[in-house]
Amino acid sequence: MKALILVGGYGTRLRPLTFKCPKPLVEFANKPILMHQIEALVKVGVQEIILAINYQPDTMKEQINKLQDLYKVKIICSQETEPLGTAGPIRLAKDHIIKDNPDGLFFVLNSDIICEFPLDKLLQFHKQHNHEGTIFVNEVDDPSKYGVILADETGRIKDFIEKPQEFISNKINSGLYLFNVSMIDRIPLKPTSIEREIFPIMAKEGQLYQYILPGFWKDVGQPKDYLAGTVLILESYRTHTPDVLAKGNNIVGNVLVDASAQIDPNAVIGPNVIIGPDCQVKEGVRLKNCVLLKGVVINANSWINESIIGWSSTIGKWVRIEGVSVCGEDVQVKDEVYINQSFILPHRGITSNIYNKNTVIM
């Protein structure tokens, strides 16, 4: 089998982290977002993965080679010369998808999606109903914010309703699909929306089914959702692989710590914290609901809550950072500084308090 991952462009929603590296390579739970998806695809038997991209920086080429070697899977890039929407990239990659594909099936994933990736269940259900496409759907508490999916008891999709004002369904598109290769011919080679232009026709013809996604789901393409996704994946680890989580008298709730990180025993960590490789957390530090990427140093008695601290950044003593703040790569925060709901670009030094929300430090 094959798979296509819709990587897209510059990852503007996740800046300033994506100034350092392409969005699919930003670490989530201590490994690149893309790696979570590749692991799941390889596990279900995918042997070739196509990355649909708008641009390909050199850092991405290097990581692709490493991932190919690590997972023994072929990874190729299909690069758009103009944005083609959510369906056009599938048509552009047609030759890659159909070549040497005896199963005649291919997965499509949006690159921002994190879940438990039970792709084996999707594959089994798709083969059972034997039609052209299957969408993983997830259930939400407030469907009025989304376009919802109506389906019958067999899972056959009947209609798509945009942001209903009264309850008719709580199922929404999760951005994970499995198709027969025949569906590619439905897509013109031009900017096309799979959700608005392709799926309604497939549903009308009885060729599109839904399967309810078990476990958690989150689009982690922007900081607030990235942090919410961190909570969900840590709880999933607690349920399925609890041994990967940190333990200790100074650990509160679900915490993931890379083995190379150094944490003072008098620092209190958690809940919902991820600490990356080569990080240092000094005495008296308090971390909650936050992520430290590789090489971060948090000096004594600082407080970090609901924030992401980028690679190789150093946070001084008695610093307080909160309110979904994001520090890019190599940000240096001096002692006794307060930062609230701000976005700090790479290689900046912060020497004074930032009180105003949504401040961007260029």
XYZ file of C-alpha atoms in Angstrom:
362
model
C 0.000 0.000 0.000
C 0.864 3.646 -0.329
C 0.030 6.830 1.522
C -0.002 10.551 0.810
C 0.565 13.086 3.578
C -0.688 16.623 2.927
C 2.238 18.576 4.313
C 1.416 21.929 2.731
C 3.476 25.071 3.057
C 5.294 27.222 5.547
C 3.452 26.355 8.770
C 2.576 29.962 9.561
C 0.059 28.965 12.242
C 2.818 27.379 14.324
C 5.275 30.244 14.163
C 7.726 31.088 15.645
C 8.632 27.377 15.874
C 8.444 26.925 12.106
C 11.123 29.558 11.544
C 13.492 26.861 12.839
C 12.246 23.892 10.820
C 9.323 22.793 8.628
C 6.117 22.125 10.552
C 6.117 18.310 10.037
C 9.539 18.163 11.683
C 8.579 20.130 14.793
C 8.735 17.713 17.710
C 5.516 16.608 19.352
C 5.928 14.286 22.346
C 9.674 14.296 21.646
C 9.583 13.182 18.037
C 8.647 14.983 14.822
C 4.940 15.201 14.042
C 5.666 13.430 10.757
C 7.307 10.531 12.576
C 4.099 9.695 14.460
C 2.317 9.328 11.124
C 5.073 7.364 9.395
C 5.264 4.897 12.296
C 1.533 4.238 12.051
C 1.598 3.855 8.260
C 4.523 1.437 8.310
C 2.831 -0.591 11.043
C -0.232 -1.141 8.841
C 1.864 -2.231 5.849
C 2.471 0.948 3.843
C 5.707 0.680 1.871
C 5.774 4.029 0.076
C 4.845 7.469 1.419
C 4.365 10.552 -0.727
C 4.737 13.961 0.911
C 2.633 16.614 -0.831
C 4.551 19.835 -0.214
C 4.624 23.454 -1.340
C 8.333 23.824 -0.671
C 11.189 21.596 0.418
C 13.987 23.145 2.458
C 17.286 21.313 2.791
C 16.528 20.389 6.416
C 13.521 18.414 5.240
C 15.580 16.474 2.675
C 18.040 15.447 5.388
C 15.306 14.266 7.739
C 13.495 12.362 4.991
C 16.657 10.336 4.325
C 16.965 9.545 8.027
C 13.313 8.491 8.280
C 13.636 6.246 5.227
C 16.582 4.457 6.799
C 14.938 4.224 10.223
C 11.617 2.797 9.041
C 12.760 0.996 5.885
C 10.116 2.809 3.858
C 10.357 4.752 0.607
C 9.527 8.460 1.011
C 9.207 10.756 -1.992
C 8.061 14.349 -2.411
C 5.408 15.663 -4.760
C 5.942 19.406 -4.968
C 3.252 21.851 -6.077
C 4.154 24.838 -8.235
C 0.932 26.513 -7.057
C -1.323 25.776 -4.071
C -3.723 22.992 -5.100
C -6.024 22.839 -2.077
C -6.785 19.587 -0.264
C -7.631 17.479 -3.337
C -5.354 18.811 -6.064
C -2.195 17.343 -4.486
C -3.759 13.868 -4.745
C -4.287 14.335 -8.481
C -0.774 15.725 -8.901
C 0.680 12.610 -7.245
C -1.440 10.190 -9.290
C 1.478 8.523 -11.079
C 3.298 7.912 -7.790
C 0.160 6.506 -6.142
C -0.878 4.064 -8.864
C 2.593 2.786 -9.785
C 3.310 -0.682 -8.362
C 0.208 -0.572 -6.167
C -1.451 -3.983 -6.541
C -3.842 -3.386 -3.634
C -5.223 -0.330 -5.395
C -5.537 1.481 -2.050
C -3.922 4.531 -0.523
C -4.192 6.483 2.726
C -4.383 10.273 2.864
C -3.449 12.141 6.051
C -3.355 15.811 6.949
C 0.053 16.471 8.471
C -1.270 18.450 11.465
C -3.299 15.539 12.838
C -2.291 13.598 15.931
C -4.270 10.618 17.251
C -3.685 6.956 18.096
C -3.758 6.163 14.336
C -5.733 2.881 14.411
C -5.256 2.532 10.658
C -5.729 -1.231 10.803
C -9.359 -0.683 11.825
C -9.874 1.778 8.984
C -8.376 -0.689 6.507
C -10.534 -3.562 7.729
C -13.743 -1.520 7.546
C -12.896 -0.157 4.098
C -12.409 -3.652 2.712
C -15.681 -4.789 4.274
C -17.892 -2.148 2.662
C -15.949 -2.375 -0.626
C -16.668 1.139 -1.877
C -14.430 3.953 -3.037
C -13.614 5.868 0.121
C -13.672 5.880 3.923
C -13.305 8.857 6.236
C -12.238 8.598 9.844
C -14.684 10.803 11.785
C -14.488 11.949 15.375
C -17.214 13.046 17.749
C -17.216 16.590 19.165
C -19.110 18.230 22.009
C -20.131 21.342 20.063
C -20.832 20.460 16.413
C -22.078 23.994 15.629
C -18.436 25.033 15.138
C -17.858 22.497 12.366
C -19.182 20.970 9.216
C -20.827 17.712 10.329
C -21.351 14.401 8.593
C -24.651 12.543 8.284
C -24.472 8.786 7.774
C -26.791 5.793 7.997
C -26.406 2.834 10.347
C -24.007 1.064 7.946
C -21.658 4.067 7.904
C -22.600 5.200 4.388
C -22.343 8.979 4.269
C -25.506 10.721 3.102
C -24.673 14.406 3.452
C -22.375 17.124 4.796
C -23.903 20.018 6.739
C -21.849 23.152 7.439
C -22.041 24.490 11.043
C -25.587 23.373 11.926
C -27.475 25.600 14.388
C -29.519 22.682 15.726
C -28.221 19.232 16.549
C -28.258 16.791 13.660
C -24.896 15.051 14.130
C -21.735 15.359 16.202
C -19.442 13.621 13.705
C -16.795 15.666 11.903
C -14.100 14.927 9.334
C -10.843 13.994 11.100
C -8.553 14.515 8.089
C -7.641 10.816 7.760
C -8.859 8.855 4.719
C -8.516 5.582 2.844
C -9.356 5.459 -0.865
C -9.392 3.197 -3.857
C -7.101 4.604 -6.547
C -10.133 5.015 -8.834
C -11.190 8.122 -6.886
C -8.170 10.056 -8.180
C -9.848 10.477 -11.568
C -12.596 12.491 -9.862
C -10.097 15.262 -9.126
C -9.093 17.855 -11.746
C -5.492 18.997 -11.843
C -6.229 22.437 -10.428
C -6.887 23.927 -6.979
C -9.672 21.746 -5.562
C -11.238 21.186 -2.139
C -11.753 17.539 -1.284
C -14.248 18.469 1.428
C -16.465 20.782 -0.655
C -16.032 19.543 -4.227
C -15.172 15.826 -4.146
C -16.721 14.279 -1.029
C -20.306 15.523 -1.671
C -20.310 13.872 -5.101
C -18.884 10.621 -3.754
C -21.532 10.625 -1.002
C -24.337 11.281 -3.471
C -23.187 8.251 -5.466
C -23.043 6.068 -2.332
C -19.269 5.662 -2.575
C -18.189 7.269 0.704
C -18.337 5.781 4.212
C -17.434 6.920 7.703
C -15.692 5.076 10.523
C -15.677 6.527 14.040
C -12.130 7.156 15.217
C -11.452 5.505 18.584
C -9.285 7.316 21.105
C -8.186 10.930 20.994
C -7.808 13.291 18.027
C -6.316 16.761 17.655
C -5.169 19.140 14.951
C -1.940 20.463 16.490
C -1.168 23.059 13.825
C -1.250 26.078 16.143
C 0.182 26.639 19.654
C -3.036 26.437 21.682
C -4.025 23.180 19.987
C -0.474 21.844 20.161
C -0.620 22.189 23.942
C -4.106 20.650 24.083
C -2.825 17.758 21.995
C 0.003 17.287 24.477
C -2.552 16.666 27.228
C -4.341 14.095 25.063
C -1.286 12.137 23.966
C 0.086 11.971 27.503
C -3.229 10.578 28.723
C -3.107 8.055 25.878
C 0.371 7.011 27.028
C -0.993 6.680 30.566
C -3.652 4.283 29.254
C -1.633 2.212 26.787
C 2.096 2.554 27.590
C 2.410 3.977 31.122
C 6.039 2.890 31.464
C 7.164 5.682 29.095
C 5.995 8.348 31.554
C 8.254 9.850 34.197
C 8.008 8.804 37.831
C 9.277 10.431 40.990
C 8.378 12.409 44.071
C 8.621 15.657 42.113
C 6.441 14.436 39.217
C 2.764 15.448 39.196
C 0.409 13.720 36.761
C 1.415 12.819 33.215
C 4.968 13.865 32.305
C 7.277 12.696 29.490
C 11.005 13.302 29.921
C 13.805 12.410 27.522
C 16.462 10.248 29.135
C 19.184 12.841 28.459
C 17.384 15.664 30.308
C 18.681 16.787 33.709
C 16.059 17.713 36.311
C 16.859 18.921 39.801
C 15.005 16.850 42.410
C 13.669 20.065 43.953
C 11.955 21.099 40.718
C 8.254 20.187 40.492
C 7.150 18.935 37.080
C 3.615 18.400 35.830
C 0.941 17.795 35.041
C 1.020 17.646 31.237
C 4.673 18.451 30.639
C 7.039 17.207 27.931
C 10.788 17.752 28.332
C 13.012 17.137 25.327
C 16.604 15.925 24.920
C 19.479 17.707 26.655
C 17.217 20.027 28.652
C 18.234 21.310 32.074
C 15.660 22.157 34.750
C 17.208 23.744 37.830
C 16.268 23.908 41.505
C 12.877 25.308 42.478
C 11.484 25.393 38.935
C 7.753 24.757 38.471
C 6.551 23.422 35.116
C 2.886 22.862 34.208
C 1.114 22.248 30.899
C 4.177 23.076 28.846
C 6.718 21.735 26.381
C 10.498 22.209 26.437
C 12.140 21.396 23.114
C 15.721 20.146 22.783
C 18.463 21.922 24.688
C 16.317 24.272 26.791
C 17.693 25.518 30.127
C 15.267 26.683 32.825
C 17.134 28.366 35.640
C 16.238 28.325 39.322
C 12.790 29.191 40.662
C 11.158 29.963 37.315
C 7.537 29.176 36.492
C 6.418 27.985 33.041
C 2.738 27.291 32.380
C 0.787 26.747 29.128
C 3.769 27.611 26.962
C 6.242 26.155 24.460
C 9.955 26.904 24.867
C 11.920 26.458 21.645
C 15.211 24.730 20.987
C 18.323 25.878 22.856
C 16.517 28.685 24.665
C 17.634 29.784 28.126
C 15.193 31.058 30.741
C 16.708 33.032 33.608
C 16.026 32.805 37.350
C 12.660 33.785 38.832
C 11.066 34.109 35.362
C 7.335 33.607 34.842
C 6.021 32.592 31.384
C 2.357 31.759 30.838
C -0.757 32.318 28.761
C 0.115 30.199 25.672
C 3.426 31.935 25.064
C 5.861 30.533 22.495
C 9.613 31.122 22.389
C 11.379 30.347 19.127
C 14.856 28.872 18.837
C 17.655 30.320 21.001
C 15.595 32.864 22.941
C 17.408 34.280 25.970
C 15.169 35.516 28.810
C 16.898 37.441 31.585
C 16.231 36.978 35.309
C 12.947 38.087 36.894
C 11.085 38.719 33.624
C 7.336 38.167 33.205
C 5.959 37.065 29.804
C 2.223 36.722 29.146
C 0.673 35.224 25.983
C 3.463 36.379 23.696
C 5.338 35.056 20.684
C 9.090 35.583 20.597
C 11.003 35.063 17.365
C 14.275 33.116 17.297
C 17.559 34.521 18.631
C 15.983 37.303 20.661
C 16.977 38.504 24.106
C 14.172 39.504 26.488
C 15.204 41.867 29.273
C 11.887 43.452 30.313
C 8.364 42.309 31.172
C 5.745 41.632 28.489
C 2.266 42.177 29.920
C 0.186 42.758 26.782
C -1.423 39.686 25.282
C -0.610 38.600 21.728
C 2.639 40.562 21.678
C 5.068 39.498 18.962
C 8.761 40.192 19.633
C 10.488 40.495 16.280
